[in-house]
Coordinates of C-alpha atoms in Angstrom, one line a residue:
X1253 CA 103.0 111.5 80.9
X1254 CA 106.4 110.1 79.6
X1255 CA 108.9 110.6 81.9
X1256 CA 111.4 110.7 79.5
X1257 CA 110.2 113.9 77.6
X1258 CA 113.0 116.6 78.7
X1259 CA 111.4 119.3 78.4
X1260 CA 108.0 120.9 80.8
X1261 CA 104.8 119.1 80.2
X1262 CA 101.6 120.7 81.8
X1263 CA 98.2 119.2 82.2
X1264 CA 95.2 121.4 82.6
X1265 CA 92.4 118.5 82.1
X1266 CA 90.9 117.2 85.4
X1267 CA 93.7 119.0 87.8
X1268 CA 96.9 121.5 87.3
X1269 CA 100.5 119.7 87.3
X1270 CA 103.6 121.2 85.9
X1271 CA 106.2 118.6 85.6
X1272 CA 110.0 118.9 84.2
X1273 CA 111.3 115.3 82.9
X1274 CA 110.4 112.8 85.9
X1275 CA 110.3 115.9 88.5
X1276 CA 107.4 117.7 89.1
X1277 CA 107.5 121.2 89.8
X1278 CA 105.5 122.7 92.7
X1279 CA 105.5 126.6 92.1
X1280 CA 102.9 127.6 94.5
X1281 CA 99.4 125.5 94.7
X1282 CA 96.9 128.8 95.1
X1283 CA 96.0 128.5 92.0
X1284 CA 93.9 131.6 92.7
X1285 CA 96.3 134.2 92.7
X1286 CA 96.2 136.4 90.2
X1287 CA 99.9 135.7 89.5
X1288 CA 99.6 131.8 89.2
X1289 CA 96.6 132.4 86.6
X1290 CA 99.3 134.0 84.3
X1291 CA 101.5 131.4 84.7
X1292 CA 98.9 129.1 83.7
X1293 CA 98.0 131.0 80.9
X1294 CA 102.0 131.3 79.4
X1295 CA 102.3 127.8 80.0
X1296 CA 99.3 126.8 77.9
X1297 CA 100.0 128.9 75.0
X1298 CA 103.4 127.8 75.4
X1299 CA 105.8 128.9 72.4
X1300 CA 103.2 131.2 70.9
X1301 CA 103.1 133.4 73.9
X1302 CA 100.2 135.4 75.2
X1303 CA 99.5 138.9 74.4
X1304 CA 99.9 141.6 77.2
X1305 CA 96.3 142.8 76.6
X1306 CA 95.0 139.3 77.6
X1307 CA 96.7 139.3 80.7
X1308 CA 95.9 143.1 81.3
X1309 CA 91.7 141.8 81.0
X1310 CA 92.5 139.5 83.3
X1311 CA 93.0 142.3 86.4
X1312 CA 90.1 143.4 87.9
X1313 CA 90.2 146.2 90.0
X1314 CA 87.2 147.7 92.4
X1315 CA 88.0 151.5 90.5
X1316 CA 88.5 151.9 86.8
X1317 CA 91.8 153.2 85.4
X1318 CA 94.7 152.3 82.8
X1319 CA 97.2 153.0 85.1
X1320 CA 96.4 151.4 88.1
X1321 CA 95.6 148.6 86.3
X1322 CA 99.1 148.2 84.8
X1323 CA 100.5 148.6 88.1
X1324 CA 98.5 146.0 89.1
X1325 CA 99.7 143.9 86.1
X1326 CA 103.1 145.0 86.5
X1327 CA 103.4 143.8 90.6
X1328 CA 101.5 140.6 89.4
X1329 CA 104.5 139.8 87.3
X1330 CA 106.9 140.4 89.3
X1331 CA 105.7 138.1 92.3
X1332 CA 105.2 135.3 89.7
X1333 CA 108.7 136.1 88.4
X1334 CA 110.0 135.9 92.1
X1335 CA 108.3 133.0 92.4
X1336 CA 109.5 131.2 89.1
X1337 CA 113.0 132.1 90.6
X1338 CA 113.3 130.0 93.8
X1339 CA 112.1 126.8 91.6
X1340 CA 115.1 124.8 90.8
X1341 CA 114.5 124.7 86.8
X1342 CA 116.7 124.1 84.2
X1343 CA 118.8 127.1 83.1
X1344 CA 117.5 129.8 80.9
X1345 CA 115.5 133.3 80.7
X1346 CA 111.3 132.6 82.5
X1347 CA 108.4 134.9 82.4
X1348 CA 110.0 136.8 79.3
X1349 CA 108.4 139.5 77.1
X1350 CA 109.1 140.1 73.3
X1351 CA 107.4 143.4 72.0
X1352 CA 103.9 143.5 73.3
X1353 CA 103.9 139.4 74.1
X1354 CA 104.9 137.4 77.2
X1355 CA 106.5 133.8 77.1
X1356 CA 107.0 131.2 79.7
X1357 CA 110.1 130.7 78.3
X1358 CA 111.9 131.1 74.9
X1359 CA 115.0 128.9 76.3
X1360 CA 112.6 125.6 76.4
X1361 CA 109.5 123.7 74.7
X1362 CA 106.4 123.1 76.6
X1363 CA 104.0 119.8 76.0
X1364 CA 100.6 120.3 77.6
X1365 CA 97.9 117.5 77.5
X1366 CA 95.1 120.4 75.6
X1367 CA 98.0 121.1 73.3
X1368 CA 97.9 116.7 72.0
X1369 CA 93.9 117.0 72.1
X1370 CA 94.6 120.4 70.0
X1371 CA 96.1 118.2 67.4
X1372 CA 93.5 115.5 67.2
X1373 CA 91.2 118.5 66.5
X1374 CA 93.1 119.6 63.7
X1375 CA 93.2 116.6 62.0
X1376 CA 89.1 115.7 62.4
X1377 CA 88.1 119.3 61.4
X1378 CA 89.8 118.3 57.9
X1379 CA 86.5 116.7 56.9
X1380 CA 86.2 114.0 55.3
X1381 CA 84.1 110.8 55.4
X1382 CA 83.3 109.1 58.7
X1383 CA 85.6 106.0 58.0
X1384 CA 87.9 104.0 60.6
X1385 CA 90.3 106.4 60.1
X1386 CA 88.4 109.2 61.6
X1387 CA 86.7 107.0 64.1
X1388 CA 90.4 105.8 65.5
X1389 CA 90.7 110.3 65.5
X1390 CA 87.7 109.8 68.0
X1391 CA 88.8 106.5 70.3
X1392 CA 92.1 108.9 70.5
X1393 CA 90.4 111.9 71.7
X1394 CA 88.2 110.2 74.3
X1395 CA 91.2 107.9 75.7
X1396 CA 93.2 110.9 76.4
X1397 CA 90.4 113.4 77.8
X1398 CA 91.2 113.5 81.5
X1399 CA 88.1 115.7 82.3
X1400 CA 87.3 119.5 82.8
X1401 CA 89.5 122.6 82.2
X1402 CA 91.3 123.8 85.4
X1403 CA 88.0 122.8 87.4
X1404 CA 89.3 124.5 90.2
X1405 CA 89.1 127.7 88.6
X1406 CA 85.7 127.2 87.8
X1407 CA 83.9 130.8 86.8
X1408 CA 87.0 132.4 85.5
X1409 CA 86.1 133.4 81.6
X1410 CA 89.4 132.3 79.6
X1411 CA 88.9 129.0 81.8
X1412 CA 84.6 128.7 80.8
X1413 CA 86.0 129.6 76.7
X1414 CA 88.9 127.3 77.1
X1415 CA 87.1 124.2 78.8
X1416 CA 83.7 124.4 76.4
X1417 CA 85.8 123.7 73.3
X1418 CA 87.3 120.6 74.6
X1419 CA 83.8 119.4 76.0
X1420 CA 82.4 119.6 73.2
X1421 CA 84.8 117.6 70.9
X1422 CA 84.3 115.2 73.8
X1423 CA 80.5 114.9 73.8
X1424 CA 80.9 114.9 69.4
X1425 CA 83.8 112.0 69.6
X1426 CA 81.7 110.2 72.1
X1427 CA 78.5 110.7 70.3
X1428 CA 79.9 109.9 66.7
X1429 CA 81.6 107.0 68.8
X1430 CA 78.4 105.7 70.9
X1431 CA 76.6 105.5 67.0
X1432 CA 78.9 103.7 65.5
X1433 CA 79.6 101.5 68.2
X1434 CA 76.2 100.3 68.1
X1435 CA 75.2 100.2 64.2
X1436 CA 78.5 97.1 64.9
X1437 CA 76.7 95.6 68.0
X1438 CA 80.5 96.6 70.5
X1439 CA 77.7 97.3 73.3
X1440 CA 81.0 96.1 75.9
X1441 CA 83.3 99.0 74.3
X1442 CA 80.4 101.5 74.3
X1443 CA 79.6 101.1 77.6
X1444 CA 83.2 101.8 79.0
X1445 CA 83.0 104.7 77.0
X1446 CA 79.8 106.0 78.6
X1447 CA 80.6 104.8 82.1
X1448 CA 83.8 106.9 82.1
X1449 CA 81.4 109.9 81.0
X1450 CA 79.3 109.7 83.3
X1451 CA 82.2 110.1 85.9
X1452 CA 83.7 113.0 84.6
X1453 CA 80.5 114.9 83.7
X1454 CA 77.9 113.4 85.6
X1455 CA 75.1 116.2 84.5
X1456 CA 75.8 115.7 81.1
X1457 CA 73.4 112.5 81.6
X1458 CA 75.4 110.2 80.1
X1459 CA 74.4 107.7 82.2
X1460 CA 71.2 107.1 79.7
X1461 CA 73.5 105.9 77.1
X1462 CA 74.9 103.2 80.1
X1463 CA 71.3 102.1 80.5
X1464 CA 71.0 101.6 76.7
X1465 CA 73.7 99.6 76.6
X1466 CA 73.1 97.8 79.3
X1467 CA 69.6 97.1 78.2
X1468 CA 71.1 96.0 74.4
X1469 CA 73.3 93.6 76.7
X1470 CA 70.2 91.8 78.3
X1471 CA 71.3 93.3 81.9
X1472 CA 68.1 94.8 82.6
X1473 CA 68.8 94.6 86.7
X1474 CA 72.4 97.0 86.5
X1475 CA 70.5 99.3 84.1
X1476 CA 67.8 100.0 86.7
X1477 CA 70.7 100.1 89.3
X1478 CA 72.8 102.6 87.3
X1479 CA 69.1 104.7 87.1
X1480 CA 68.4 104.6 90.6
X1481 CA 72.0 105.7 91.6
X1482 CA 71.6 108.5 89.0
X1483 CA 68.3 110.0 89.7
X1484 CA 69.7 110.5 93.2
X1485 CA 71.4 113.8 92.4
X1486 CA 70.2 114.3 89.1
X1487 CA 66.8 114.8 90.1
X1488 CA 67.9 117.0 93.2
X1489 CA 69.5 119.5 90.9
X1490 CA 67.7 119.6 87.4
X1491 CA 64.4 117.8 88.1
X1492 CA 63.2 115.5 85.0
X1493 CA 65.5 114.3 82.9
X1494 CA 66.7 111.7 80.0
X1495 CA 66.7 109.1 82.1
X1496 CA 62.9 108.6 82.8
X1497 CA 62.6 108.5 78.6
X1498 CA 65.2 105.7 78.6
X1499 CA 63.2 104.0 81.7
X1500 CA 60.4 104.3 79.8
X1501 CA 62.0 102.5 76.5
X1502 CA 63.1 100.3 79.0
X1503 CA 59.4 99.5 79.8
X1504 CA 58.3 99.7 76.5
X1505 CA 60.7 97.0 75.2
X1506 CA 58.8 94.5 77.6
X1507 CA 55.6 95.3 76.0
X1508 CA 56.9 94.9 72.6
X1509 CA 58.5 91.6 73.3
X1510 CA 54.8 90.2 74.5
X1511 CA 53.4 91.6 71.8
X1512 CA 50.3 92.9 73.9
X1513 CA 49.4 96.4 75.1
X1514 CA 46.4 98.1 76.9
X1515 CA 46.1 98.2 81.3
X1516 CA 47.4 94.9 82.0
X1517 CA 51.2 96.0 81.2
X1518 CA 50.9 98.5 83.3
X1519 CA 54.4 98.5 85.4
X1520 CA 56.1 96.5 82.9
X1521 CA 53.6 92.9 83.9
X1522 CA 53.1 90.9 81.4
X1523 CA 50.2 88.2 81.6
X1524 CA 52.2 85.8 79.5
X1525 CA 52.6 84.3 76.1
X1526 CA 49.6 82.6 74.5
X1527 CA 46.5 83.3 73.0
X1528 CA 44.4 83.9 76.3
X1529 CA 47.3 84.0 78.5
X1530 CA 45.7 83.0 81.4
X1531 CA 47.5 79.3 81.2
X1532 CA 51.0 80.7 80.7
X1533 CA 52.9 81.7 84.0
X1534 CA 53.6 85.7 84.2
X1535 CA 56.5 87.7 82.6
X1536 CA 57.6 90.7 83.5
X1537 CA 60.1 93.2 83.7
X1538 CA 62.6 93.2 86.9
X1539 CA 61.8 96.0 88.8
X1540 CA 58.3 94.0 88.6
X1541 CA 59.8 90.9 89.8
X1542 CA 61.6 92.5 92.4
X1543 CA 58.3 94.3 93.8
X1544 CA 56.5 90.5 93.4
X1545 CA 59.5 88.5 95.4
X1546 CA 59.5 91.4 98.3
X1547 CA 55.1 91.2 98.3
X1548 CA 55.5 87.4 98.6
X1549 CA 58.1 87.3 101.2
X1550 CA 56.4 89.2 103.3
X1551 CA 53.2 87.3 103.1
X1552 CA 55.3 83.9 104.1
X1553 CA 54.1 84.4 108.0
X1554 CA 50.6 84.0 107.3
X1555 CA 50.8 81.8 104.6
X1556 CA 53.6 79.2 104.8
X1557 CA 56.3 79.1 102.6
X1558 CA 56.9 82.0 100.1
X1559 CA 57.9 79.4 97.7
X1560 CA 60.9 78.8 95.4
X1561 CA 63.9 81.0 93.9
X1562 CA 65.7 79.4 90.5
X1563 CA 67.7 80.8 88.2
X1564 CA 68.4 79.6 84.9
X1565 CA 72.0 80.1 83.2
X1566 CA 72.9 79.1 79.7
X1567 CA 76.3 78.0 79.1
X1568 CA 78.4 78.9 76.2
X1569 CA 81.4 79.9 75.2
X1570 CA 82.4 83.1 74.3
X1571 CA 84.4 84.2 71.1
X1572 CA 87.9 85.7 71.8
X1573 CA 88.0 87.5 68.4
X1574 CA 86.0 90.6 68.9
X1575 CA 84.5 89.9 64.9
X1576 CA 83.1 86.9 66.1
X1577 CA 81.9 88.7 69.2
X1578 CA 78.3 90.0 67.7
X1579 CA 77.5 86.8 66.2
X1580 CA 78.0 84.9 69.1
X1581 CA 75.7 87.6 71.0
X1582 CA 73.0 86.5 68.3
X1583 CA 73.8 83.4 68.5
X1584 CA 73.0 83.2 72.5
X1585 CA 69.7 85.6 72.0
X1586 CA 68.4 82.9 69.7
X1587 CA 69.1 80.4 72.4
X1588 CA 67.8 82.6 75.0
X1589 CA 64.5 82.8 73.0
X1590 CA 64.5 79.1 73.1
X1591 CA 65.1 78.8 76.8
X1592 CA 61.8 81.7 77.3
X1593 CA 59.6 78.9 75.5
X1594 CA 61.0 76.0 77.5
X1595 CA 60.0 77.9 80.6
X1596 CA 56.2 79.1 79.5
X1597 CA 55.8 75.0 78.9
X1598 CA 57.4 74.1 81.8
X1599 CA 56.6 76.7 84.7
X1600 CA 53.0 77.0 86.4
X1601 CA 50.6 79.2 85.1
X1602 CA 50.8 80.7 89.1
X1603 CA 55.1 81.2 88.5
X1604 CA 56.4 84.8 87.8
X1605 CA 59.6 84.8 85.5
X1606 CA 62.0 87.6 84.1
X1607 CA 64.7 88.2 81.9
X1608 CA 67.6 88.1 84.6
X1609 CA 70.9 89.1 82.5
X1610 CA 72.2 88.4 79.4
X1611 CA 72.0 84.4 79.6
X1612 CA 69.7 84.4 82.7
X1613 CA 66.6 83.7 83.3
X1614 CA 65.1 84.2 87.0
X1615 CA 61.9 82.6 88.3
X1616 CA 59.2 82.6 91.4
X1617 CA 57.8 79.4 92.1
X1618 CA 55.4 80.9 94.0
X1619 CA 54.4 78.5 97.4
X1620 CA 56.4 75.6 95.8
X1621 CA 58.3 73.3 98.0
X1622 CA 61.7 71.4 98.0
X1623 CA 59.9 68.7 96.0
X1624 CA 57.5 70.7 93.5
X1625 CA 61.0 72.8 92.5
X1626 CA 62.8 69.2 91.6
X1627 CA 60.1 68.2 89.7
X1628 CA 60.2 71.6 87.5
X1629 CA 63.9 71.2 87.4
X1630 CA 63.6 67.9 85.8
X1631 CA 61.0 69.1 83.7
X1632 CA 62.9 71.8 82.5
X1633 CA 66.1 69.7 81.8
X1634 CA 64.3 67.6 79.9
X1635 CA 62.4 70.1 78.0
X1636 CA 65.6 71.5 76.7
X1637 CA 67.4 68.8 75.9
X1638 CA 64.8 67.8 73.5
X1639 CA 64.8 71.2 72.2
X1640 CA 68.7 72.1 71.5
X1641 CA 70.7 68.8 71.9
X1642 CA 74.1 69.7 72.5
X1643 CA 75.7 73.5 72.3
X1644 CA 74.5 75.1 75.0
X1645 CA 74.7 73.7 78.8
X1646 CA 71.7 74.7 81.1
X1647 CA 72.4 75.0 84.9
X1648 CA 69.4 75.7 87.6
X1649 CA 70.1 76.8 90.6
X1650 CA 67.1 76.8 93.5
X1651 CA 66.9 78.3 96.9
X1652 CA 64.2 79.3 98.7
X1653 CA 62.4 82.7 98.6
X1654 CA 63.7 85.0 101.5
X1655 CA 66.3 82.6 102.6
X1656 CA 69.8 83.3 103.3
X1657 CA 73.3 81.4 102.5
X1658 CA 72.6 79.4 105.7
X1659 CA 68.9 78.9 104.9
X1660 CA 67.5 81.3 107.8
X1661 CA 65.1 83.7 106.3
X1662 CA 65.6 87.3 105.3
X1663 CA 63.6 90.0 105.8
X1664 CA 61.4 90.8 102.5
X1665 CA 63.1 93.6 100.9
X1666 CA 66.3 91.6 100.9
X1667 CA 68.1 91.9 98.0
X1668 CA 67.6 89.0 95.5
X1669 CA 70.7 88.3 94.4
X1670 CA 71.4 87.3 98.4
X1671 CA 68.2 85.5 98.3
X1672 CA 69.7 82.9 95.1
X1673 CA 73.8 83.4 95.7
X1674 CA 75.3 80.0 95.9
X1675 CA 79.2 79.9 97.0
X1676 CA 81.6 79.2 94.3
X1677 CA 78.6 80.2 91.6
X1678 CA 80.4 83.4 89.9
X1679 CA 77.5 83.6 87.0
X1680 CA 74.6 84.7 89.8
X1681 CA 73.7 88.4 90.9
X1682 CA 76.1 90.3 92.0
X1683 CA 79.0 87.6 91.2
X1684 CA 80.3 88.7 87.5
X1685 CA 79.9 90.4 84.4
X1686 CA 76.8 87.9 83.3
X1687 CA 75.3 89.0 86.6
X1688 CA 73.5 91.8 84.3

């Protein structure tokens, strides 16, 4: 709110505030009474006042009957008038009623935060095509959207009729938003939308469109981590949901990268590229990889070493200009394609790698030592080099599998991204945005 509007400004979206200028005013905080409920109601219609029936439908009383109602009514404005009275507010007439409607007051103008959205409604309901100038209607909306209608007063009908309309200009702005966003590649911008909507209605499953984005974006590891965190109360409360059909696009998008269907892609393992596939080393999704690295870790008692941790990160800079933002994202996938064939020529057909992030790569050498991993590094480095020249920088970074900062070994569902952290290395797991 601007501090320097003179004049009372209340906010209904998220919580209840009533503010004069810089000052807030604190009439009474139990926003229960019956009293307080009118007040709320005056002060959101503001200068077109609310008519006395509306207030009278809002008494309930255990025995029917007109005149015990307006009693009831009556007494219910004279405590908030009371009440109104020992504020100090600016001078003029409060709680005031002209013919059959009551006004907060007539004496001064009052701003609410549904009263700007009210506007921005106005103006989309005009028609028209769905151009930047409607879209910039939509960024408005959702920017200024602080959340549900008087939740504390959750069950009361004016609050249910007055909180679904706003919803559901936020779920159309977002929608119309999320579509467009994505027909121009802004997966960044989409996400922020849909990661704020998740937190202020977090059964409205917007979480899916997070995992969509992030899954456009290449980080396949925070998309299964915003799932998990999800499915935690979602599934506690309203059973199946969206989610598992993203998941399963999720899966599907694996398959179709291979090219190759039928039992052995069961759980999102791929048998690699080629024509047999046997001498290619295994690709598979990340939840995959994360079941392999914990199955091999846990074997390293019996057997030796589990092996070999490396991660792969293409370096590249990053447009500024936000036009230059989806061709550079091409740009990189191209690269990244490049990088997936250096590594089915240059890992063991025994290796297990995945698509870590956005610019990573993340591989298994599965039982290979300090030695075999500098040979396959070299390898590597050399294979690209050949490939791409100059443009894009390639750094590996090997640890071993199960191992800690200091090299002691972890238990075996340790998380991977402590298993390949390196200090000072912001690009791995857990580190930054290219984390995925």
């Amino acid at each position: 709110m601007d501090g320097s509007y003179k004049s009372f400004y209340a906010r209904f979206l998220g919580d209840f505030s009533l503010w004069y200028g810089e000052r807030e005013i604190k009439i009474d905080r139990n926003i229960q009474k019956r009293s307080i409920q009118f007040l709320l109601r005056l002060l959101r219609a503001g200068a077109s006042g609310v008519e006395r029936e509306e207030l009278l439908a809002m008494i309930r009383l255990t025995e029917k009957g007109q005149k015990k109602r307006l009693n009831n009514f009556y007494q219910q404005m004279h405590i908030l008038r009371t009440a109104v009275s020992r504020q100090e507010l600016p001078e003029g007439r409060y709680i005031v009623s002209q013919g059959t409607r009551y006004y907060f007051s007539p004496d001064h103008g009052v701003k609410t935060d549904v009263g700007h959205l009210d506007g921005l409604i106005e103006q989309m309901e005009k028609g028209g095509p769905r151009d930047d100038s409607y879209m910039d209607l939509c960024k408005a909306y959702c920017a200024d959207y602080g959340g549900e209608f008087l939740p504390m007063l959750t069950g009361e009908e004016w609050v249910t009729m007055e909180g679904a309309v706003y919803q559901k200009w936020y779920n159309r702005c977002l929608d119309d938003l999320c579509t467009y966003l994505s027909a121009h590649g802004e997966y960044e911008k989409m996400l922020e939308l849909c990661t704020k909507a998740s937190q202020i209605h977090p059964y409205d499953e917007w979480q899916a469109k997070q995992i969509e984005c992030l899954m456009a974006m290449g980080q396949y590891k925070e998309a299964m981590k915003v799932y998990e965190e999800a499915t935690e109360y979602l599934y506690k409360d309203l059973g199946v949901t969206s989610l598992d059909r993203v998941v399963a696009r999720y899966q599907e998008t694996h398959k179709k990268e291979t090219g190759r269907h039928g039992i052995h892609c069961l759980a999102g393992l791929e048998p690699g590229e080629g024509a047999e596939g046997a001498d290619r080393p295994y690709q598979c999704s990340f939840p995959s990889f994360q079941d392999a690295y914990r199955i091999i870790v846990r074997q390293r008692a019996r057997q030796g070493p589990a092996g070999l941790l490396m991660l792969c990160t293409l370096r590249q800079l990053v447009p500024a200009d936000q036009d230059q933002k989806a061709a550079g994202r091409k740009t990189l996938e191209q690269k990244m394609l490049w990088l997936k064939q250096v590594l089915m020529e240059g890992l063991r057909t025994c290796d297990v790698y995945t698509r870590y992030s956005e610019s990573q790569y993340l591989i298994l050498l599965i039982g290979a030592g300090r030695e075999d991993g500098a040979r396959i590094e070299a390898r590597l480095e050399k294979s690209w080099k050949r490939m791409i020249g100059r443009g894009a920088s390639l750094d590996i970074v090997i640890q071993g599998a199960g191992e800690d900062d200091a090299g002691e070994w972890r238990d075996g569902e340790g998380d991977i991204c402590g298993a390949c952290r390196q200090p000072g290395e912001r690009h791995l797991a857990g580190a930054g945005h290219m984390a995925g």
